[in-house]
PDB file of C-alpha atoms and ligand atoms in Angstrom:
ATOM      1  CA  MET A   1     -26.601 -64.305   7.972  1.00 89.00           C
ATOM      2  CA  SER A   2     -26.154 -66.790  10.693  1.00 95.00           C
ATOM      3  CA  LEU A   3     -26.972 -70.071   9.196  1.00 98.00           C
ATOM      4  CA  ASN A   4     -27.855 -73.451  11.391  1.00 98.00           C
ATOM      5  CA  ILE A   5     -25.658 -75.978   9.717  1.00 98.00           C
ATOM      6  CA  ALA A   6     -25.719 -79.880   9.880  1.00 98.00           C
ATOM      7  CA  VAL A   7     -22.461 -81.248   9.287  1.00 98.00           C
ATOM      8  CA  MET A   8     -22.333 -84.875   8.021  1.00 98.00           C
ATOM      9  CA  ILE A   9     -19.257 -86.861   8.480  1.00 98.00           C
ATOM     10  CA  SER A  10     -17.716 -90.423   8.125  1.00 98.00           C
ATOM     11  CA  GLY A  11     -14.136 -90.299   9.296  1.00 97.00           C
ATOM     12  CA  SER A  12     -11.650 -87.869  10.653  1.00 97.00           C
ATOM     13  CA  GLY A  13     -13.366 -84.838  10.406  1.00 98.00           C
ATOM     14  CA  SER A  14     -10.767 -82.476   9.332  1.00 98.00           C
ATOM     15  CA  ASN A  15     -12.944 -80.804   7.133  1.00 98.00           C
ATOM     16  CA  LEU A  16     -15.490 -80.404  10.014  1.00 98.00           C
ATOM     17  CA  GLN A  17     -12.622 -78.845  11.958  1.00 98.00           C
ATOM     18  CA  SER A  18     -11.937 -76.221   9.677  1.00 98.00           C
ATOM     19  CA  ILE A  19     -15.335 -74.747  10.281  1.00 98.00           C
ATOM     20  CA  ILE A  20     -15.679 -75.322  13.757  1.00 98.00           C
ATOM     21  CA  ASP A  21     -11.971 -73.076  13.937  1.00 98.00           C
ATOM     22  CA  ALA A  22     -13.664 -70.649  11.213  1.00 98.00           C
ATOM     23  CA  ILE A  23     -16.497 -70.263  13.544  1.00 98.00           C
ATOM     24  CA  GLU A  24     -14.461 -69.817  16.565  1.00 98.00           C
ATOM     25  CA  LYS A  25     -12.341 -67.521  15.120  1.00 98.00           C
ATOM     26  CA  ASN A  26     -15.255 -65.329  14.029  1.00 98.00           C
ATOM     27  CA  SER A  27     -14.352 -65.961  10.406  1.00 98.00           C
ATOM     28  CA  LEU A  28     -17.988 -67.502   9.798  1.00 98.00           C
ATOM     29  CA  LYS A  29     -20.751 -66.449  11.594  1.00 97.00           C
ATOM     30  CA  SER A  30     -23.069 -69.593  11.275  1.00 98.00           C
ATOM     31  CA  GLU A  31     -23.756 -72.255  14.282  1.00 98.00           C
ATOM     32  CA  ILE A  32     -23.226 -76.241  13.839  1.00 98.00           C
ATOM     33  CA  LYS A  33     -26.073 -77.318  15.314  1.00 98.00           C
ATOM     34  CA  ILE A  34     -25.341 -80.867  14.974  1.00 98.00           C
ATOM     35  CA  VAL A  35     -22.931 -83.640  13.760  1.00 98.00           C
ATOM     36  CA  ILE A  36     -24.194 -86.489  11.908  1.00 98.00           C
ATOM     37  CA  SER A  37     -22.031 -89.576  11.521  1.00 98.00           C
ATOM     38  CA  ASN A  38     -22.742 -92.612   9.805  1.00 97.00           C
ATOM     39  CA  THR A  39     -19.701 -94.232  11.325  1.00 97.00           C
ATOM     40  CA  LYS A  40     -19.914 -95.117  15.172  1.00 97.00           C
ATOM     41  CA  ASN A  41     -16.021 -94.271  15.675  1.00 97.00           C
ATOM     42  CA  ALA A  42     -15.599 -91.396  13.602  1.00 98.00           C
ATOM     43  CA  TYR A  43     -12.970 -89.190  14.826  1.00 98.00           C
ATOM     44  CA  GLY A  44     -15.000 -86.417  13.812  1.00 98.00           C
ATOM     45  CA  LEU A  45     -17.525 -87.108  16.706  1.00 98.00           C
ATOM     46  CA  VAL A  46     -14.537 -86.455  19.381  1.00 98.00           C
ATOM     47  CA  ARG A  47     -13.869 -83.563  17.126  1.00 98.00           C
ATOM     48  CA  ALA A  48     -17.692 -82.186  17.889  1.00 98.00           C
ATOM     49  CA  GLU A  49     -17.485 -83.228  21.761  1.00 98.00           C
ATOM     50  CA  LYS A  50     -14.336 -81.540  22.236  1.00 98.00           C
ATOM     51  CA  HIS A  51     -16.076 -78.391  21.252  1.00 98.00           C
ATOM     52  CA  GLY A  52     -19.304 -78.714  22.535  1.00 98.00           C
ATOM     53  CA  ILE A  53     -21.437 -79.387  19.670  1.00 98.00           C
ATOM     54  CA  LYS A  54     -24.030 -81.979  19.415  1.00 98.00           C
ATOM     55  CA  SER A  55     -23.735 -85.099  17.653  1.00 98.00           C
ATOM     56  CA  ARG A  56     -25.294 -88.260  16.745  1.00 98.00           C
ATOM     57  CA  TYR A  57     -24.423 -91.738  15.293  1.00 98.00           C
ATOM     58  CA  LEU A  58     -27.086 -92.481  12.533  1.00 97.00           C
ATOM     59  CA  SER A  59     -26.601 -95.419  10.119  1.00 96.00           C
ATOM     60  CA  LYS A  60     -29.279 -96.382   7.593  1.00 95.00           C
ATOM     61  CA  ASN A  61     -28.120-100.033   8.953  1.00 94.00           C
ATOM     62  CA  ASN A  62     -29.830 -99.686  12.338  1.00 95.00           C
ATOM     63  CA  TYR A  63     -33.018 -99.175  10.483  1.00 95.00           C
ATOM     64  CA  ASN A  64     -35.725-101.973   9.546  1.00 96.00           C
ATOM     65  CA  SER A  65     -36.200 -99.630   5.769  1.00 95.00           C
ATOM     66  CA  PRO A  66     -34.733 -96.873   4.018  1.00 93.00           C
ATOM     67  CA  ARG A  67     -37.978 -94.735   4.639  1.00 95.00           C
ATOM     68  CA  GLU A  68     -37.488 -94.911   8.656  1.00 96.00           C
ATOM     69  CA  TYR A  69     -34.044 -93.937   8.488  1.00 96.00           C
ATOM     70  CA  GLU A  70     -34.864 -90.935   6.020  1.00 96.00           C
ATOM     71  CA  GLU A  71     -37.918 -90.170   8.464  1.00 96.00           C
ATOM     72  CA  GLU A  72     -35.232 -89.948  11.398  1.00 97.00           C
ATOM     73  CA  LEU A  73     -32.914 -87.787   9.438  1.00 97.00           C
ATOM     74  CA  LEU A  74     -35.545 -85.072   8.277  1.00 97.00           C
ATOM     75  CA  GLU A  75     -36.656 -85.182  11.969  1.00 97.00           C
ATOM     76  CA  ILE A  76     -33.356 -84.469  13.417  1.00 98.00           C
ATOM     77  CA  LEU A  77     -33.046 -81.724  10.717  1.00 98.00           C
ATOM     78  CA  ASN A  78     -36.227 -79.999  11.226  1.00 97.00           C
ATOM     79  CA  ASN A  79     -35.879 -80.181  15.056  1.00 98.00           C
ATOM     80  CA  LYS A  80     -32.505 -78.167  14.883  1.00 98.00           C
ATOM     81  CA  LYS A  81     -34.316 -75.961  12.005  1.00 98.00           C
ATOM     82  CA  ILE A  82     -31.195 -76.485   9.754  1.00 98.00           C
ATOM     83  CA  ASP A  83     -30.769 -74.245   6.859  1.00 98.00           C
ATOM     84  CA  LEU A  84     -27.849 -75.663   5.464  1.00 98.00           C
ATOM     85  CA  ILE A  85     -26.134 -79.116   5.422  1.00 98.00           C
ATOM     86  CA  VAL A  86     -22.619 -79.883   4.740  1.00 98.00           C
ATOM     87  CA  LEU A  87     -21.015 -83.382   3.781  1.00 98.00           C
ATOM     88  CA  ALA A  88     -17.711 -83.140   4.883  1.00 98.00           C
ATOM     89  CA  GLY A  89     -16.494 -86.620   3.889  1.00 97.00           C
ATOM     90  CA  TYR A  90     -19.561 -88.151   3.873  1.00 97.00           C
ATOM     91  CA  LEU A  91     -19.309 -91.450   2.469  1.00 94.00           C
ATOM     92  CA  GLY A  92     -23.280 -92.412   2.353  1.00 92.00           C
ATOM     93  CA  ILE A  93     -25.996 -91.438   0.278  1.00 91.00           C
ATOM     94  CA  VAL A  94     -27.946 -88.729   1.346  1.00 95.00           C
ATOM     95  CA  PRO A  95     -31.878 -90.080   0.773  1.00 95.00           C
ATOM     96  CA  GLY A  96     -33.727 -88.433  -2.296  1.00 95.00           C
ATOM     97  CA  GLU A  97     -36.568 -86.848   0.015  1.00 94.00           C
ATOM     98  CA  ILE A  98     -33.818 -84.959   1.977  1.00 97.00           C
ATOM     99  CA  ILE A  99     -32.264 -83.596  -1.265  1.00 97.00           C
ATOM    100  CA  LYS A 100     -35.860 -82.684  -2.514  1.00 96.00           C
ATOM    101  CA  HIS A 101     -36.555 -81.014   0.817  1.00 95.00           C
ATOM    102  CA  TYR A 102     -32.944 -79.220   1.083  1.00 97.00           C
ATOM    103  CA  LYS A 103     -32.631 -78.242  -2.549  1.00 96.00           C
ATOM    104  CA  ASN A 104     -29.821 -76.276  -3.146  1.00 97.00           C
ATOM    105  CA  LYS A 105     -29.229 -76.314   0.645  1.00 98.00           C
ATOM    106  CA  ILE A 106     -26.932 -79.033   1.016  1.00 98.00           C
ATOM    107  CA  ILE A 107     -23.135 -78.781  -0.171  1.00 98.00           C
ATOM    108  CA  ASN A 108     -20.364 -81.242  -0.529  1.00 98.00           C
ATOM    109  CA  ILE A 109     -16.674 -80.996  -0.656  1.00 98.00           C
ATOM    110  CA  HIS A 110     -14.708 -83.177  -2.951  1.00 98.00           C
ATOM    111  CA  PRO A 111     -10.829 -83.933  -3.456  1.00 98.00           C
ATOM    112  CA  SER A 112     -10.468 -83.669  -6.985  1.00 98.00           C
ATOM    113  CA  LEU A 113     -11.592 -81.384  -9.975  1.00 98.00           C
ATOM    114  CA  ILE A 114     -15.008 -82.563 -10.588  1.00 98.00           C
ATOM    115  CA  PRO A 115     -15.744 -84.103 -13.427  1.00 98.00           C
ATOM    116  CA  SER A 116     -12.774 -85.855 -12.975  1.00 98.00           C
ATOM    117  CA  PHE A 117     -12.135 -88.648 -10.417  1.00 98.00           C
ATOM    118  CA  CYS A 118     -15.785 -88.447  -8.820  1.00 98.00           C
ATOM    119  CA  GLY A 119     -18.780 -90.532  -8.596  1.00 96.00           C
ATOM    120  CA  LYS A 120     -19.253 -93.870  -7.040  1.00 94.00           C
ATOM    121  CA  GLY A 121     -16.165 -95.462  -5.588  1.00 94.00           C
ATOM    122  CA  PHE A 122     -14.154 -92.079  -5.839  1.00 97.00           C
ATOM    123  CA  TYR A 123     -13.630 -91.412  -2.224  1.00 95.00           C
ATOM    124  CA  GLY A 124     -10.924 -90.572   0.284  1.00 93.00           C
ATOM    125  CA  LEU A 125      -7.252 -91.997  -0.701  1.00 96.00           C
ATOM    126  CA  THR A 126      -8.772 -94.052  -3.707  1.00 97.00           C
ATOM    127  CA  VAL A 127      -9.367 -90.399  -5.520  1.00 98.00           C
ATOM    128  CA  HIS A 128      -5.517 -89.766  -5.237  1.00 98.00           C
ATOM    129  CA  GLU A 129      -4.505 -93.076  -6.143  1.00 98.00           C
ATOM    130  CA  LYS A 130      -6.609 -93.188  -9.624  1.00 98.00           C
ATOM    131  CA  VAL A 131      -5.264 -89.256  -9.870  1.00 98.00           C
ATOM    132  CA  LEU A 132      -1.742 -90.431  -9.885  1.00 98.00           C
ATOM    133  CA  GLU A 133      -2.656 -93.741 -11.965  1.00 98.00           C
ATOM    134  CA  TYR A 134      -3.936 -91.768 -14.482  1.00 98.00           C
ATOM    135  CA  GLY A 135      -1.167 -89.125 -14.973  1.00 98.00           C
ATOM    136  CA  VAL A 136      -2.748 -86.097 -14.786  1.00 98.00           C
ATOM    137  CA  LYS A 137      -0.408 -83.144 -14.128  1.00 98.00           C
ATOM    138  CA  VAL A 138      -3.597 -81.039 -12.090  1.00 98.00           C
ATOM    139  CA  THR A 139      -5.776 -82.261  -9.278  1.00 98.00           C
ATOM    140  CA  GLY A 140      -7.631 -79.974  -6.693  1.00 98.00           C
ATOM    141  CA  ALA A 141     -10.643 -79.862  -4.625  1.00 98.00           C
ATOM    142  CA  THR A 142     -14.191 -79.285  -5.262  1.00 98.00           C
ATOM    143  CA  THR A 143     -17.059 -77.739  -3.571  1.00 98.00           C
ATOM    144  CA  HIS A 144     -20.643 -77.949  -5.039  1.00 98.00           C
ATOM    145  CA  PHE A 145     -24.396 -78.066  -4.533  1.00 98.00           C
ATOM    146  CA  VAL A 146     -25.586 -81.834  -3.846  1.00 98.00           C
ATOM    147  CA  ASP A 147     -28.188 -83.007  -6.450  1.00 97.00           C
ATOM    148  CA  GLU A 148     -29.684 -86.576  -6.697  1.00 95.00           C
ATOM    149  CA  GLY A 149     -26.498 -87.976  -8.298  1.00 95.00           C
ATOM    150  CA  VAL A 150     -23.026 -88.753  -6.970  1.00 96.00           C
ATOM    151  CA  ASP A 151     -21.048 -85.874  -7.304  1.00 97.00           C
ATOM    152  CA  THR A 152     -23.182 -84.099 -10.228  1.00 97.00           C
ATOM    153  CA  GLY A 153     -24.308 -80.956  -8.649  1.00 98.00           C
ATOM    154  CA  PRO A 154     -23.777 -77.294  -9.542  1.00 98.00           C
ATOM    155  CA  ILE A 155     -19.988 -76.420  -8.818  1.00 98.00           C
ATOM    156  CA  ILE A 156     -19.497 -73.503  -6.569  1.00 98.00           C
ATOM    157  CA  MET A 157     -15.370 -73.068  -5.868  1.00 98.00           C
ATOM    158  CA  GLN A 158     -12.568 -75.345  -7.281  1.00 98.00           C
ATOM    159  CA  GLU A 159      -8.970 -74.969  -6.567  1.00 98.00           C
ATOM    160  CA  PRO A 160      -6.053 -76.691  -8.292  1.00 98.00           C
ATOM    161  CA  PHE A 161      -3.166 -78.219  -7.138  1.00 98.00           C
ATOM    162  CA  LYS A 162       0.016 -79.220  -9.507  1.00 98.00           C
ATOM    163  CA  ILE A 163       1.414 -82.458  -9.237  1.00 98.00           C
ATOM    164  CA  GLU A 164       5.275 -83.090  -9.029  1.00 97.00           C
ATOM    165  CA  ASP A 165       6.636 -86.264 -10.551  1.00 97.00           C
ATOM    166  CA  GLU A 166       8.087 -87.782  -6.814  1.00 97.00           C
ATOM    167  CA  ILE A 167       4.501 -86.911  -4.625  1.00 98.00           C
ATOM    168  CA  THR A 168       2.937 -90.021  -3.051  1.00 98.00           C
ATOM    169  CA  ALA A 169      -0.740 -90.658  -2.742  1.00 98.00           C
ATOM    170  CA  GLU A 170      -0.770 -90.009   0.848  1.00 98.00           C
ATOM    171  CA  GLU A 171       0.929 -86.434   0.292  1.00 98.00           C
ATOM    172  CA  LEU A 172      -1.169 -85.774  -2.354  1.00 98.00           C
ATOM    173  CA  GLN A 173      -3.758 -86.224   0.007  1.00 98.00           C
ATOM    174  CA  LYS A 174      -2.478 -84.097   2.810  1.00 98.00           C
ATOM    175  CA  GLU A 175      -1.889 -81.275   0.233  1.00 98.00           C
ATOM    176  CA  VAL A 176      -5.514 -81.400  -1.419  1.00 98.00           C
ATOM    177  CA  LEU A 177      -7.071 -81.679   2.335  1.00 98.00           C
ATOM    178  CA  LYS A 178      -4.982 -78.342   3.124  1.00 98.00           C
ATOM    179  CA  ILE A 179      -6.955 -76.728  -0.272  1.00 98.00           C
ATOM    180  CA  GLU A 180     -10.457 -78.598   0.732  1.00 98.00           C
ATOM    181  CA  HIS A 181     -10.370 -76.594   4.136  1.00 98.00           C
ATOM    182  CA  LYS A 182      -9.730 -73.407   2.374  1.00 98.00           C
ATOM    183  CA  ILE A 183     -12.596 -73.392   0.331  1.00 98.00           C
ATOM    184  CA  LEU A 184     -15.140 -74.904   2.021  1.00 98.00           C
ATOM    185  CA  VAL A 185     -14.734 -72.076   4.775  1.00 98.00           C
ATOM    186  CA  GLU A 186     -14.710 -69.908   1.649  1.00 98.00           C
ATOM    187  CA  THR A 187     -17.731 -71.340   0.280  1.00 98.00           C
ATOM    188  CA  LEU A 188     -19.476 -71.351   3.617  1.00 98.00           C
ATOM    189  CA  GLY A 189     -18.782 -67.558   3.563  1.00 98.00           C
ATOM    190  CA  LEU A 190     -20.033 -67.111   0.068  1.00 98.00           C
ATOM    191  CA  ILE A 191     -23.407 -68.621   1.488  1.00 98.00           C
ATOM    192  CA  GLU A 192     -23.544 -66.950   4.289  1.00 98.00           C
ATOM    193  CA  ASN A 193     -23.474 -63.730   2.606  1.00 97.00           C
ATOM    194  CA  LYS A 194     -25.738 -64.464  -0.049  1.00 98.00           C
ATOM    195  CA  LYS A 195     -23.207 -63.870  -2.749  1.00 98.00           C
ATOM    196  CA  LEU A 196     -24.181 -67.271  -4.569  1.00 98.00           C
ATOM    197  CA  GLU A 197     -26.873 -67.413  -7.895  1.00 98.00           C
ATOM    198  CA  ILE A 198     -27.536 -70.675  -9.327  1.00 97.00           C
ATOM    199  CA  ASN A 199     -28.025 -70.202 -13.095  1.00 96.00           C
ATOM    200  CA  GLY A 200     -28.775 -73.798 -14.297  1.00 95.00           C
ATOM    201  CA  ARG A 201     -25.134 -75.624 -14.070  1.00 97.00           C
ATOM    202  CA  ARG A 202     -23.493 -72.677 -13.265  1.00 98.00           C
ATOM    203  CA  VAL A 203     -23.135 -71.183  -9.767  1.00 98.00           C
ATOM    204  CA  LEU A 204     -22.081 -67.311 -10.366  1.00 98.00           C
ATOM    205  CA  ILE A 205     -20.473 -65.531  -7.163  1.00 97.00           C
ATOM    206  CA  ARG A 206     -21.131 -62.090  -6.659  1.00 93.00           C
ATOM    207  CA  ARG A 207     -18.317 -60.310  -5.307  1.00 81.00           C
TER     208      ARG A 207
HETATM  209  C1  GAR B 301     -11.742 -85.338   2.318  1.00 63.81           C
HETATM  210  O1  GAR B 301     -11.090 -85.564   1.738  1.00 63.81           O
HETATM  211  C2  GAR B 301     -13.362 -85.331   1.380  1.00 63.81           C
HETATM  212  O2  GAR B 301     -12.951 -84.098   0.358  1.00 63.81           O
HETATM  213  C3  GAR B 301     -13.349 -86.545   1.041  1.00 63.81           C
HETATM  214  O3  GAR B 301     -13.371 -87.501   2.086  1.00 63.81           O
HETATM  215  C4  GAR B 301     -12.141 -86.892   2.886  1.00 63.81           C
HETATM  216  C5  GAR B 301     -12.777 -86.761   4.577  1.00 63.81           C
HETATM  217  O4  GAR B 301     -11.468 -86.252   5.438  1.00 63.81           O
HETATM  218  N1  GAR B 301     -14.703 -86.880   0.636  1.00 63.81           N
HETATM  219  C6  GAR B 301     -15.045 -87.503  -0.220  1.00 63.81           C
HETATM  220  O5  GAR B 301     -14.166 -88.222  -1.017  1.00 63.81           O
HETATM  221  C7  GAR B 301     -16.588 -87.841  -0.908  1.00 63.81           C
HETATM  222  N2  GAR B 301     -16.779 -88.205  -2.408  1.00 63.81           N
HETATM  223  P1  GAR B 301     -12.050 -85.459   6.748  1.00 63.81           P
HETATM  224  O6  GAR B 301     -12.945 -86.283   7.420  1.00 63.81           O
HETATM  225  O7  GAR B 301     -10.379 -85.261   7.076  1.00 63.81           O
HETATM  226  O8  GAR B 301     -12.649 -84.465   6.597  1.00 63.81           O
END
């Protein structure tokens, strides 16, 4: 099934790029209807433009109230008939109304094995610095459905990465990003093909 996707970003947009590439290679059937960034100069906005994808800079700071921002975002999503919202390096909080409205239709990619190294304050390079600081031997990436909490929704896919002694946080970030790109596209494939079944906190994959 082809889905109308909205991708929300804040930065470089390499995860966005992995979705664009998969669609262009016909590995995914869906269409990115809009890219929304809460950062004006996000490189992901340039990526969208390069591929002829509509984009918007939308920050809650430019609205008089959270409600106004929420309404604007909801209107954009409704106008584009969005079926699925992908948070791809989106470092903002999705308004509660949108989460309610798009229940089990918002996914996020996170650069650790949730429930470790996630939640408030765990984003970007910080995650990998904390991973090394703690001394865990394995990290990885997670895709999950988004609920009202931060990184708390049902887990869809996880893939581990074994940590060698010499690795730096920057190198770790690069390695984990490769995994992110892979499992994000795989997750979208599973959703397109209606292979996921949510059973409480467990997401069952029908192969
Ligand atoms: C990615 O590593 C993503 O998992 C992370 O931000 C990076 C964005 O990279 N997201 C979070 O930390 C969310 N808590 P990208 O802009 O190149 O896709």
